[in-house]
CSV table of C-alpha atoms in Angstrom, one decimal:
chain,number,residue,atom,x,y,z
A,1,MET,CA,8.6,4.1,0.7
A,2,GLN,CA,6.7,2.8,-2.4
A,3,ILE,CA,7.8,3.9,-5.8
A,4,PHE,CA,5.0,4.3,-8.4
A,5,ILE,CA,6.2,4.3,-12.0
A,6,ASN,CA,3.5,5.6,-14.4
A,7,THR,CA,5.2,7.7,-16.9
A,8,TYR,CA,5.7,6.1,-20.3
A,9,GLY,CA,9.3,5.4,-21.1
A,10,THR,CA,10.7,5.5,-17.6
A,11,TYR,CA,13.9,3.5,-17.2
A,12,LEU,CA,14.8,1.8,-13.9
A,13,HIS,CA,18.2,0.4,-13.5
A,14,VAL,CA,21.1,0.1,-11.0
A,15,MET,CA,23.9,2.6,-10.5
A,16,ASP,CA,26.5,2.2,-7.7
A,17,ASP,CA,24.3,-0.3,-5.9
A,18,MET,CA,21.4,2.2,-5.9
A,19,PHE,CA,18.3,2.4,-8.0
A,20,GLU,CA,18.4,5.0,-10.7
A,21,ILE,CA,15.2,6.1,-12.2
A,22,LYS,CA,15.4,8.1,-15.5
A,23,VAL,CA,12.2,9.8,-16.5
A,24,ARG,CA,11.2,12.6,-18.9
A,25,GLU,CA,8.0,14.3,-19.5
A,26,ASP,CA,8.3,14.3,-23.3
A,27,LYS,CA,10.9,13.6,-26.0
A,28,LYS,CA,12.1,17.2,-26.2
A,29,GLN,CA,13.2,17.4,-22.6
A,30,PRO,CA,16.3,15.8,-21.1
A,31,PHE,CA,16.0,12.9,-18.7
A,32,LYS,CA,15.6,13.6,-15.1
A,33,VAL,CA,17.7,11.3,-13.0
A,34,ASN,CA,16.9,10.2,-9.5
A,35,HIS,CA,18.9,8.0,-7.2
A,36,ILE,CA,17.3,6.1,-4.4
A,37,ALA,CA,19.1,3.9,-1.8
A,38,ALA,CA,17.8,0.3,-1.9
A,39,HIS,CA,17.0,0.1,1.7
A,40,LYS,CA,14.6,3.0,1.5
A,41,VAL,CA,12.3,1.3,-0.9
A,42,THR,CA,9.6,-1.2,0.1
A,43,SER,CA,8.0,-1.9,-3.3
A,44,PHE,CA,7.9,-0.8,-6.9
A,45,ILE,CA,4.5,-0.4,-8.5
A,46,VAL,CA,5.0,-0.3,-12.2
A,47,SER,CA,2.3,0.2,-14.8
A,48,LYS,CA,2.9,-0.5,-18.5
A,49,GLY,CA,5.5,1.4,-20.6
A,50,ALA,CA,8.4,1.2,-18.2
A,51,ALA,CA,11.8,-0.6,-18.8
A,52,LEU,CA,13.7,-2.3,-16.0
A,53,THR,CA,16.9,-4.1,-16.1
A,54,THR,CA,17.6,-7.6,-14.6
A,55,ASP,CA,20.1,-5.9,-12.3
A,56,ALA,CA,17.4,-3.8,-10.9
A,57,ILE,CA,15.2,-6.8,-10.4
A,58,ALA,CA,18.1,-8.6,-8.7
A,59,LEU,CA,18.8,-5.7,-6.4
A,60,ALA,CA,15.2,-5.6,-5.5
A,61,LEU,CA,15.1,-9.3,-4.7
A,62,LYS,CA,18.2,-9.0,-2.6
A,63,HIS,CA,16.5,-6.3,-0.4
A,64,ASN,CA,13.1,-8.0,-0.3
A,65,ILE,CA,11.5,-5.3,-2.4
A,66,ASP,CA,8.7,-6.6,-4.5
A,67,ILE,CA,8.1,-5.3,-8.0
A,68,VAL,CA,4.5,-5.3,-8.9
A,69,ILE,CA,3.2,-4.8,-12.4
A,70,VAL,CA,-0.2,-3.3,-12.3
A,71,GLU,CA,-3.0,-2.6,-14.8
A,72,ASN,CA,-4.2,0.9,-15.3
A,73,ASN,CA,-6.9,0.5,-12.7
A,74,GLY,CA,-4.4,-0.4,-10.0
A,75,HIS,CA,-5.0,-4.2,-10.0
A,76,PRO,CA,-1.8,-6.2,-9.7
A,77,MET,CA,-1.1,-8.4,-12.8
A,78,GLY,CA,2.1,-10.0,-11.5
A,79,ARG,CA,5.1,-9.6,-9.3
A,80,PHE,CA,8.7,-10.5,-9.0
A,81,TRP,CA,9.4,-12.4,-5.8
A,82,HIS,CA,12.4,-14.5,-4.9
A,83,SER,CA,12.1,-18.1,-5.6
A,84,LYS,CA,11.6,-19.1,-1.9
A,85,LEU,CA,8.5,-19.5,0.1
A,86,GLY,CA,7.9,-17.0,2.8
A,87,SER,CA,7.9,-19.8,5.4
A,88,THR,CA,7.7,-23.6,5.9
A,89,THR,CA,6.0,-25.8,3.4
A,90,LYS,CA,4.0,-27.3,6.2
A,91,ILE,CA,1.8,-24.2,6.2
A,92,ARG,CA,0.9,-24.8,2.5
A,93,LYS,CA,0.1,-28.4,3.1
A,94,GLN,CA,-2.2,-27.5,5.9
A,95,GLN,CA,-3.8,-24.8,3.9
A,96,LEU,CA,-4.7,-27.3,1.3
A,97,VAL,CA,-6.2,-29.6,3.9
A,98,ALA,CA,-8.1,-26.8,5.5
A,99,SER,CA,-9.6,-25.9,2.1
A,100,LEU,CA,-11.3,-29.3,2.1
A,101,ASN,CA,-12.6,-29.6,5.6
A,102,GLU,CA,-14.4,-27.6,8.3
A,103,THR,CA,-11.4,-25.6,9.3
A,104,GLY,CA,-11.7,-23.7,6.1
A,105,LEU,CA,-15.4,-23.1,6.7
A,106,ILE,CA,-14.8,-21.7,10.2
A,107,TRP,CA,-12.3,-19.2,8.8
A,108,VAL,CA,-14.6,-18.2,5.8
A,109,LYS,CA,-17.4,-17.6,8.2
A,110,SER,CA,-15.3,-15.4,10.4
A,111,TRP,CA,-14.1,-13.3,7.5
A,112,LEU,CA,-17.5,-12.9,5.9
A,113,ALA,CA,-19.1,-12.1,9.3
A,114,LYS,CA,-16.5,-9.5,10.0
A,115,LYS,CA,-17.0,-7.9,6.6
A,116,LEU,CA,-20.7,-7.6,7.0
A,117,GLU,CA,-20.2,-6.3,10.6
A,118,ASN,CA,-17.9,-3.6,9.2
A,119,GLN,CA,-20.5,-2.6,6.6
A,120,ALA,CA,-23.2,-2.3,9.3
A,121,ASP,CA,-20.9,-0.4,11.6
A,122,PHE,CA,-20.0,2.0,8.8
A,123,LEU,CA,-23.7,2.7,8.0
A,124,ASN,CA,-24.4,3.1,11.7
A,125,GLY,CA,-21.7,5.7,12.0
A,126,LEU,CA,-23.1,7.6,9.0
A,127,LYS,CA,-26.3,8.2,10.9
A,128,LYS,CA,-24.6,10.7,13.2
A,129,HIS,CA,-24.7,13.6,10.6
A,130,ARG,CA,-27.7,12.4,8.7
A,131,LYS,CA,-30.8,12.8,10.9
A,132,LEU,CA,-33.2,12.5,8.0
A,133,GLN,CA,-31.9,9.1,6.9
A,134,HIS,CA,-32.0,7.4,10.3
A,135,ALA,CA,-34.8,5.1,9.5
A,136,TYR,CA,-33.4,4.2,6.1
A,137,LEU,CA,-29.9,3.5,7.4
A,138,ASP,CA,-31.3,1.4,10.3
A,139,GLU,CA,-33.3,-0.6,7.8
A,140,LYS,CA,-30.2,-1.3,5.7
A,141,CYS,CA,-28.1,-2.2,8.8
A,142,ALA,CA,-30.7,-4.6,9.9
A,143,ALA,CA,-30.8,-6.3,6.5
A,144,ILE,CA,-27.0,-6.7,6.4
A,145,LEU,CA,-26.9,-8.1,10.0
A,146,GLU,CA,-29.7,-10.5,9.0
A,147,PHE,CA,-27.4,-12.0,6.3
A,148,ARG,CA,-24.5,-12.1,8.8
A,149,LYS,CA,-26.7,-14.1,11.1
A,150,LYS,CA,-27.6,-16.5,8.3
A,151,ILE,CA,-23.9,-17.0,7.5
A,152,LEU,CA,-22.9,-17.7,11.1
A,153,GLU,CA,-25.7,-20.1,11.6
A,154,THR,CA,-25.0,-22.2,8.6
A,155,ASP,CA,-22.9,-25.4,9.1
A,156,GLY,CA,-21.6,-28.0,6.8
A,157,PRO,CA,-18.8,-30.5,6.3
A,158,ASP,CA,-16.7,-28.1,4.2
A,159,VAL,CA,-16.8,-24.8,2.4
A,160,SER,CA,-17.9,-26.0,-1.0
A,161,SER,CA,-21.2,-27.4,0.4
A,162,VAL,CA,-22.3,-23.9,1.5
A,163,ALA,CA,-20.3,-21.6,-0.8
A,164,GLU,CA,-23.2,-21.0,-3.2
A,165,SER,CA,-25.5,-19.7,-0.4
A,166,PHE,CA,-22.7,-17.7,1.1
A,167,ARG,CA,-22.0,-16.0,-2.2
A,168,GLY,CA,-25.7,-15.1,-2.6
A,169,TRP,CA,-26.1,-13.7,0.9
A,170,GLU,CA,-22.8,-11.8,0.6
A,171,GLY,CA,-23.9,-10.3,-2.7
A,172,SER,CA,-27.3,-9.3,-1.4
A,173,ALA,CA,-25.8,-7.6,1.7
A,174,GLY,CA,-23.4,-5.8,-0.6
A,175,ARG,CA,-26.3,-4.5,-2.7
A,176,HIS,CA,-28.0,-3.0,0.4
A,177,TYR,CA,-24.7,-1.6,1.5
A,178,PHE,CA,-23.7,0.2,-1.7
A,179,GLU,CA,-27.2,1.5,-2.2
A,180,ALA,CA,-27.0,3.1,1.2
A,181,LEU,CA,-23.6,4.5,0.5
A,182,SER,CA,-24.8,6.0,-2.8
A,183,THR,CA,-27.6,7.8,-1.1
A,184,CYS,CA,-25.2,9.3,1.4
A,185,ILE,CA,-22.6,10.9,-1.0
A,186,PRO,CA,-23.1,14.2,-2.8
A,187,ASN,CA,-25.7,14.0,-5.6
A,188,THR,CA,-23.3,14.4,-8.5
A,189,TYR,CA,-21.4,11.3,-7.5
A,190,GLN,CA,-24.3,9.0,-6.8
A,191,PHE,CA,-24.0,5.6,-8.5
A,192,LYS,CA,-26.0,2.5,-9.3
A,193,GLY,CA,-24.3,-0.4,-7.6
A,194,ARG,CA,-20.8,-1.8,-8.1
A,195,SER,CA,-19.2,-1.9,-11.5
A,196,PHE,CA,-15.8,-3.1,-12.6
A,197,ARG,CA,-13.8,-3.4,-15.8
A,198,PRO,CA,-14.7,-0.7,-16.6
A,199,ALA,CA,-16.2,1.2,-13.7
A,200,GLN,CA,-19.4,3.1,-14.7
A,201,ASP,CA,-18.9,6.1,-12.4
A,202,GLU,CA,-16.3,8.0,-10.4
A,203,PHE,CA,-17.1,6.3,-7.1
A,204,ASN,CA,-16.5,2.8,-8.5
A,205,ALA,CA,-13.4,3.9,-10.4
A,206,LEU,CA,-11.8,5.2,-7.2
A,207,LEU,CA,-13.0,2.2,-5.2
A,208,ASN,CA,-11.6,-0.2,-7.7
A,209,TYR,CA,-8.3,1.5,-7.6
A,210,ALA,CA,-8.3,1.5,-3.8
A,211,TYR,CA,-9.1,-2.2,-3.8
A,212,GLY,CA,-6.3,-2.8,-6.3
A,213,ILE,CA,-3.7,-1.4,-4.0
A,214,LEU,CA,-5.2,-3.4,-1.1
A,215,TYR,CA,-5.1,-6.6,-3.2
A,216,SER,CA,-1.5,-6.2,-3.8
A,217,ARG,CA,-0.7,-5.5,-0.2
A,218,ILE,CA,-2.8,-8.4,1.1
A,219,GLU,CA,-1.1,-10.8,-1.4
A,220,ARG,CA,2.3,-9.7,-0.1
A,221,ALA,CA,1.1,-10.2,3.5
A,222,LEU,CA,-0.1,-13.7,2.7
A,223,MET,CA,3.2,-14.6,1.0
A,224,LEU,CA,5.3,-13.2,3.8
A,225,ALA,CA,3.2,-15.4,6.2
A,226,GLY,CA,4.1,-18.5,4.0
A,227,LEU,CA,0.6,-18.9,2.6
A,228,ASP,CA,-0.2,-19.7,-1.0
A,229,PRO,CA,-2.3,-16.9,-2.4
A,230,PHE,CA,-3.8,-19.2,-5.0
A,231,VAL,CA,-5.3,-21.8,-2.6
A,232,GLY,CA,-8.5,-20.2,-1.4
A,233,PHE,CA,-11.4,-21.6,0.5
A,234,MET,CA,-14.4,-20.0,-0.8
A,235,HIS,CA,-13.6,-18.3,-4.1
A,236,ARG,CA,-13.5,-20.6,-7.1
A,237,ASP,CA,-10.3,-22.3,-7.9
A,238,ASP,CA,-10.2,-20.9,-11.4
A,239,TYR,CA,-7.1,-20.8,-13.5
A,240,ASN,CA,-4.7,-18.3,-12.0
A,241,SER,CA,-7.3,-16.9,-9.6
A,242,LYS,CA,-5.7,-15.7,-6.3
A,243,SER,CA,-8.6,-17.1,-4.4
A,244,LEU,CA,-7.0,-16.8,-0.9
A,245,VAL,CA,-6.4,-13.1,-1.5
A,246,TYR,CA,-10.1,-12.6,-2.3
A,247,ASP,CA,-11.1,-14.6,0.8
A,248,PHE,CA,-8.7,-13.0,3.2
A,249,ILE,CA,-9.3,-9.4,2.0
A,250,GLU,CA,-13.0,-9.4,3.0
A,251,PRO,CA,-12.6,-7.9,6.5
A,252,TYR,CA,-10.2,-5.2,5.2
A,253,ARG,CA,-12.2,-4.0,2.2
A,254,ILE,CA,-13.7,-1.5,4.7
A,255,TYR,CA,-10.4,0.4,4.7
A,256,GLY,CA,-10.8,1.2,1.0
A,257,GLU,CA,-14.5,1.9,1.3
A,258,ARG,CA,-14.3,4.2,4.3
A,259,PHE,CA,-11.4,6.2,2.7
A,260,VAL,CA,-13.0,6.5,-0.7
A,261,PHE,CA,-16.3,7.5,0.8
A,262,LYS,CA,-14.5,10.2,2.8
A,263,MET,CA,-12.8,11.5,-0.3
A,264,PHE,CA,-16.1,12.1,-1.9
A,265,THR,CA,-18.0,13.5,1.1
A,266,SER,CA,-15.3,15.9,2.1
A,267,LYS,CA,-15.3,17.1,-1.5
A,268,LYS,CA,-11.6,16.3,-2.1
A,269,MET,CA,-12.2,14.5,-5.3
A,270,ASN,CA,-13.3,16.5,-8.4
A,271,LYS,CA,-14.3,15.5,-11.9
A,272,SER,CA,-10.9,16.5,-13.4
A,273,TYR,CA,-9.3,13.5,-11.6
A,274,PHE,CA,-11.3,11.1,-13.8
A,275,ASP,CA,-11.3,10.4,-17.6
A,276,ASN,CA,-14.4,9.3,-19.4
A,277,PHE,CA,-14.2,6.9,-22.2
A,278,THR,CA,-16.7,4.9,-24.1
A,279,GLY,CA,-18.4,2.6,-21.7
A,280,GLY,CA,-16.6,3.7,-18.5
A,281,VAL,CA,-14.7,6.0,-16.2
A,282,SER,CA,-11.2,5.7,-14.9
A,283,LEU,CA,-9.0,7.5,-12.5
A,284,ASN,CA,-6.4,9.5,-14.4
A,285,GLN,CA,-2.7,10.4,-13.8
A,286,ASP,CA,-3.5,13.5,-11.7
A,287,GLY,CA,-6.2,11.6,-9.8
A,288,LYS,CA,-3.7,8.8,-8.9
A,289,ALA,CA,-1.0,11.3,-7.8
A,290,PHE,CA,-3.5,13.0,-5.6
A,291,PHE,CA,-5.2,10.0,-4.2
A,292,VAL,CA,-2.4,7.5,-3.6
A,293,PRO,CA,-0.2,9.4,-1.1
A,294,GLU,CA,-3.2,10.2,1.1
A,295,TYR,CA,-4.5,6.6,0.9
A,296,LEU,CA,-1.1,5.2,1.8
A,297,GLU,CA,-0.8,7.6,4.7
A,298,TYR,CA,-4.1,6.2,5.9
A,299,LEU,CA,-3.0,2.6,5.5
A,300,ASP,CA,0.7,2.8,6.4
A,301,ASN,CA,1.0,5.7,9.0
A,302,ASP,CA,-2.3,6.1,10.6
A,303,ARG,CA,-2.7,3.8,13.7
A,304,ILE,CA,-5.6,1.8,14.9
A,305,LYS,CA,-5.9,-0.4,18.0
A,306,TYR,CA,-5.2,-4.0,17.2
A,307,LYS,CA,-5.1,-6.5,20.1
A,308,GLY,CA,-4.5,-3.8,22.6
A,309,ARG,CA,-1.7,-2.1,20.7
A,310,LEU,CA,-1.5,0.7,18.3
A,311,GLN,CA,-0.7,-0.6,14.9
A,312,THR,CA,-0.9,0.7,11.3
A,313,ARG,CA,-3.7,-0.8,9.4
A,314,LEU,CA,-1.3,-2.8,7.1
A,315,ASN,CA,0.7,-4.0,10.1
A,316,ALA,CA,-2.4,-5.3,11.7
A,317,THR,CA,-3.3,-7.3,8.5
A,318,GLN,CA,0.2,-8.7,8.4
A,319,LEU,CA,-0.2,-9.9,12.0
A,320,GLU,CA,-3.5,-11.3,11.2
A,321,ALA,CA,-2.0,-13.3,8.2
A,322,HIS,CA,0.6,-14.7,10.5
A,323,ARG,CA,-2.0,-15.6,13.1
A,324,PHE,CA,-4.0,-17.4,10.4
A,325,ALA,CA,-0.9,-19.3,9.1
A,326,ASN,CA,0.1,-20.3,12.6
A,327,SER,CA,-3.4,-21.6,13.5
A,328,LEU,CA,-3.2,-23.9,10.4
A,329,ILE,CA,0.0,-25.7,11.6
A,330,GLU,CA,-0.9,-25.8,15.3
A,331,LYS,CA,-3.6,-28.3,14.6
A,332,GLU,CA,-1.4,-31.0,13.4
B,1,MET,CA,17.5,10.7,13.9
B,2,ILE,CA,17.8,13.4,11.3
B,3,THR,CA,21.4,13.7,10.2
B,4,TRP,CA,23.1,16.6,8.4
B,5,VAL,CA,26.4,15.8,6.7
B,6,LEU,CA,28.4,18.9,5.5
B,7,TYR,CA,31.8,18.7,4.0
B,8,ASP,CA,34.7,20.5,2.3
B,9,ILE,CA,37.0,18.0,0.7
B,10,LYS,CA,39.8,19.0,-1.6
B,11,ASN,CA,40.5,15.7,-3.4
B,12,ASN,CA,38.1,15.1,-6.2
B,13,SER,CA,37.9,11.3,-5.9
B,14,ALA,CA,37.6,11.4,-2.1
B,15,ARG,CA,34.8,14.0,-2.5
B,16,SER,CA,32.8,11.9,-4.9
B,17,TYR,CA,33.3,8.8,-2.7
B,18,VAL,CA,31.8,10.7,0.2
B,19,SER,CA,28.9,11.9,-1.8
B,20,LYS,CA,28.2,8.4,-3.0
B,21,ALA,CA,28.5,7.0,0.5
B,22,CYS,CA,25.9,9.6,1.7
B,23,LYS,CA,23.5,8.7,-1.1
B,24,HIS,CA,24.0,5.0,-0.3
B,25,ALA,CA,23.2,5.6,3.3
B,26,GLY,CA,19.8,7.0,2.1
B,27,LEU,CA,20.6,10.7,2.6
B,28,TYR,CA,19.3,13.3,0.1
B,29,ARG,CA,21.5,16.0,-1.4
B,30,VAL,CA,20.2,19.4,-0.3
B,31,GLN,CA,23.2,21.4,-1.5
B,32,TYR,CA,26.4,20.6,-3.4
B,33,SER,CA,28.3,19.6,-0.3
B,34,CYS,CA,25.4,19.0,2.1
B,35,PHE,CA,23.4,15.9,2.7
B,36,LEU,CA,20.4,15.4,4.9
B,37,GLY,CA,18.2,12.4,5.9
B,38,THR,CA,17.2,10.0,8.6
B,39,LEU,CA,19.8,7.6,9.9
B,40,ASN,CA,19.8,5.3,13.0
B,41,ALA,CA,22.9,5.2,15.2
B,42,ASN,CA,24.4,2.2,13.4
B,43,GLU,CA,24.0,3.7,10.0
B,44,LYS,CA,25.5,7.0,11.2
B,45,ASP,CA,28.5,5.2,12.7
B,46,SER,CA,29.1,3.2,9.5
B,47,LEU,CA,28.9,6.3,7.4
B,48,GLU,CA,31.3,8.1,9.7
B,49,LEU,CA,33.8,5.2,9.3
B,50,GLN,CA,33.5,5.2,5.6
B,51,ILE,CA,34.1,8.9,5.4
B,52,ASN,CA,37.0,8.9,7.8
B,53,LYS,CA,38.8,6.3,5.7
B,54,VAL,CA,39.1,8.6,2.6
B,55,ILE,CA,39.5,12.2,3.9
B,56,ASN,CA,42.7,14.0,4.5
B,57,GLU,CA,42.7,15.2,8.1
B,58,GLU,CA,45.1,18.0,7.3
B,59,THR,CA,43.0,19.7,4.7
B,60,ASP,CA,39.4,18.5,4.8
B,61,LYS,CA,36.4,19.3,7.0
B,62,VAL,CA,33.4,17.0,7.5
B,63,TYR,CA,30.6,17.6,10.0
B,64,LEU,CA,27.9,15.2,11.0
B,65,PHE,CA,25.1,16.9,13.0
B,66,ARG,CA,22.2,15.1,14.5
B,67,MET,CA,18.8,16.6,15.4
B,68,ASN,CA,15.3,15.4,16.1
B,69,LYS,CA,12.1,16.5,14.3
B,70,GLU,CA,11.3,19.2,16.9
B,71,GLN,CA,14.6,20.8,16.3
B,72,LEU,CA,14.2,20.6,12.6
B,73,LYS,CA,10.9,22.4,12.9
B,74,GLU,CA,12.7,25.3,14.7
B,75,CYS,CA,15.1,25.8,11.8
B,76,SER,CA,14.6,28.6,9.3
B,77,MET,CA,14.7,27.6,5.7
B,78,LEU,CA,14.5,30.3,3.0
B,79,GLY,CA,14.4,30.2,-0.7
B,80,GLN,CA,14.5,26.8,-2.5
B,81,ALA,CA,14.3,24.7,0.6
B,82,PHE,CA,14.3,20.9,0.6
B,83,ASP,CA,11.2,18.7,1.1
B,84,GLU,CA,10.9,18.3,4.9
B,85,LYS,CA,8.7,15.2,4.6
B,86,LEU,CA,11.2,13.5,2.3
B,87,VAL,CA,14.2,13.8,4.6
B,88,THR,CA,12.2,12.8,7.7
B,89,ASP,CA,11.1,9.6,5.9
B,90,GLU,CA,7.4,10.6,6.0
B,91,VAL,CA,6.9,10.3,2.3
B,92,LYS,CA,5.3,6.9,1.7
B,93,ALA,CA,4.9,7.1,-2.1
B,94,LEU,CA,6.9,8.7,-4.9
B,95,PHE,CA,5.6,9.0,-8.4
B,96,PHE,CA,7.6,8.9,-11.6
């Protein structure tokens, strides 16, 4: 189970080889103490304002539990991880090689194509209950699939030679896609395109939060597979940019999008789950407590078919990360 | 499988040892001398050995009951009952 620590002043330490979490609502009340056995925890998601002891970190490392420090919008800032690689260094060497030759390009094309395919599939599915918007959604699907075709047809010696065009096509497809999604959700939540840091509307605020959780899980999956999250193929090698996470997440963004969309269309979200501040909107404490358990249920418990077997969505991404890592070293 | 551990133990230190061992195994306290949670066969055996080591067979009583989810659903729980999802390991996220 994942432990989310959001309350200011929460204290996490070790007692009798178990995690002890002390928390209180306000200063007048006594601390509530909770004990959790180490093997029940898979990760700690900690936002600012909590204190943890080195013993707690050590116990977490010993049990392969990652401690992720997140920003208010759910984006991971950093994590504690044991000072070992998830697997052999060979994978990382090959990953660097692949980032400079056509192997990287093949993977980038497959990820982007899958992403656009997912977007088109989703819009296609929306037609079922929206008879009046058939023509509009068809048009958007066609536009997205056109960009997909362009990406698949482009060849080059390596990723950097075509990255600029890819980014353009991907962005244009995204604009069509989100425009279509906006017209399909209830009027009060319609939005104008994507916005981050800060989000301009409720839909973007929730989607950013959902992506944030996904980033952290994808990064973990990549590390477990022995890959270096910082060595990406298509996203720029900026300082401290987890390029591979942003590359690899593309086919899985749809999980967040579908779920967030469903939360709005099924009228489960309401305005009280969001705080408005100058220049933006963010998901508040109540909103997080409502949204996260349902979202994790969808990612961690709900099963989909992957390679002929029923798997949870996150398990399927983990298997895919291993498959990617193995394909890199097979070609030696 | 879902495991209930119920005990009556006279000696204070033995009793607190058993309660710690239960928590350690990942069980949740549902009453003062009653723990509940999900354990696999190995975890159950290991807990049993630990408890057996400290109790006094002349005076103490400890029961370990096993049941599956269907059987748990058939139980009646009145008043301040425990969180059924928590003890069956269905809770994926806890907030503090």
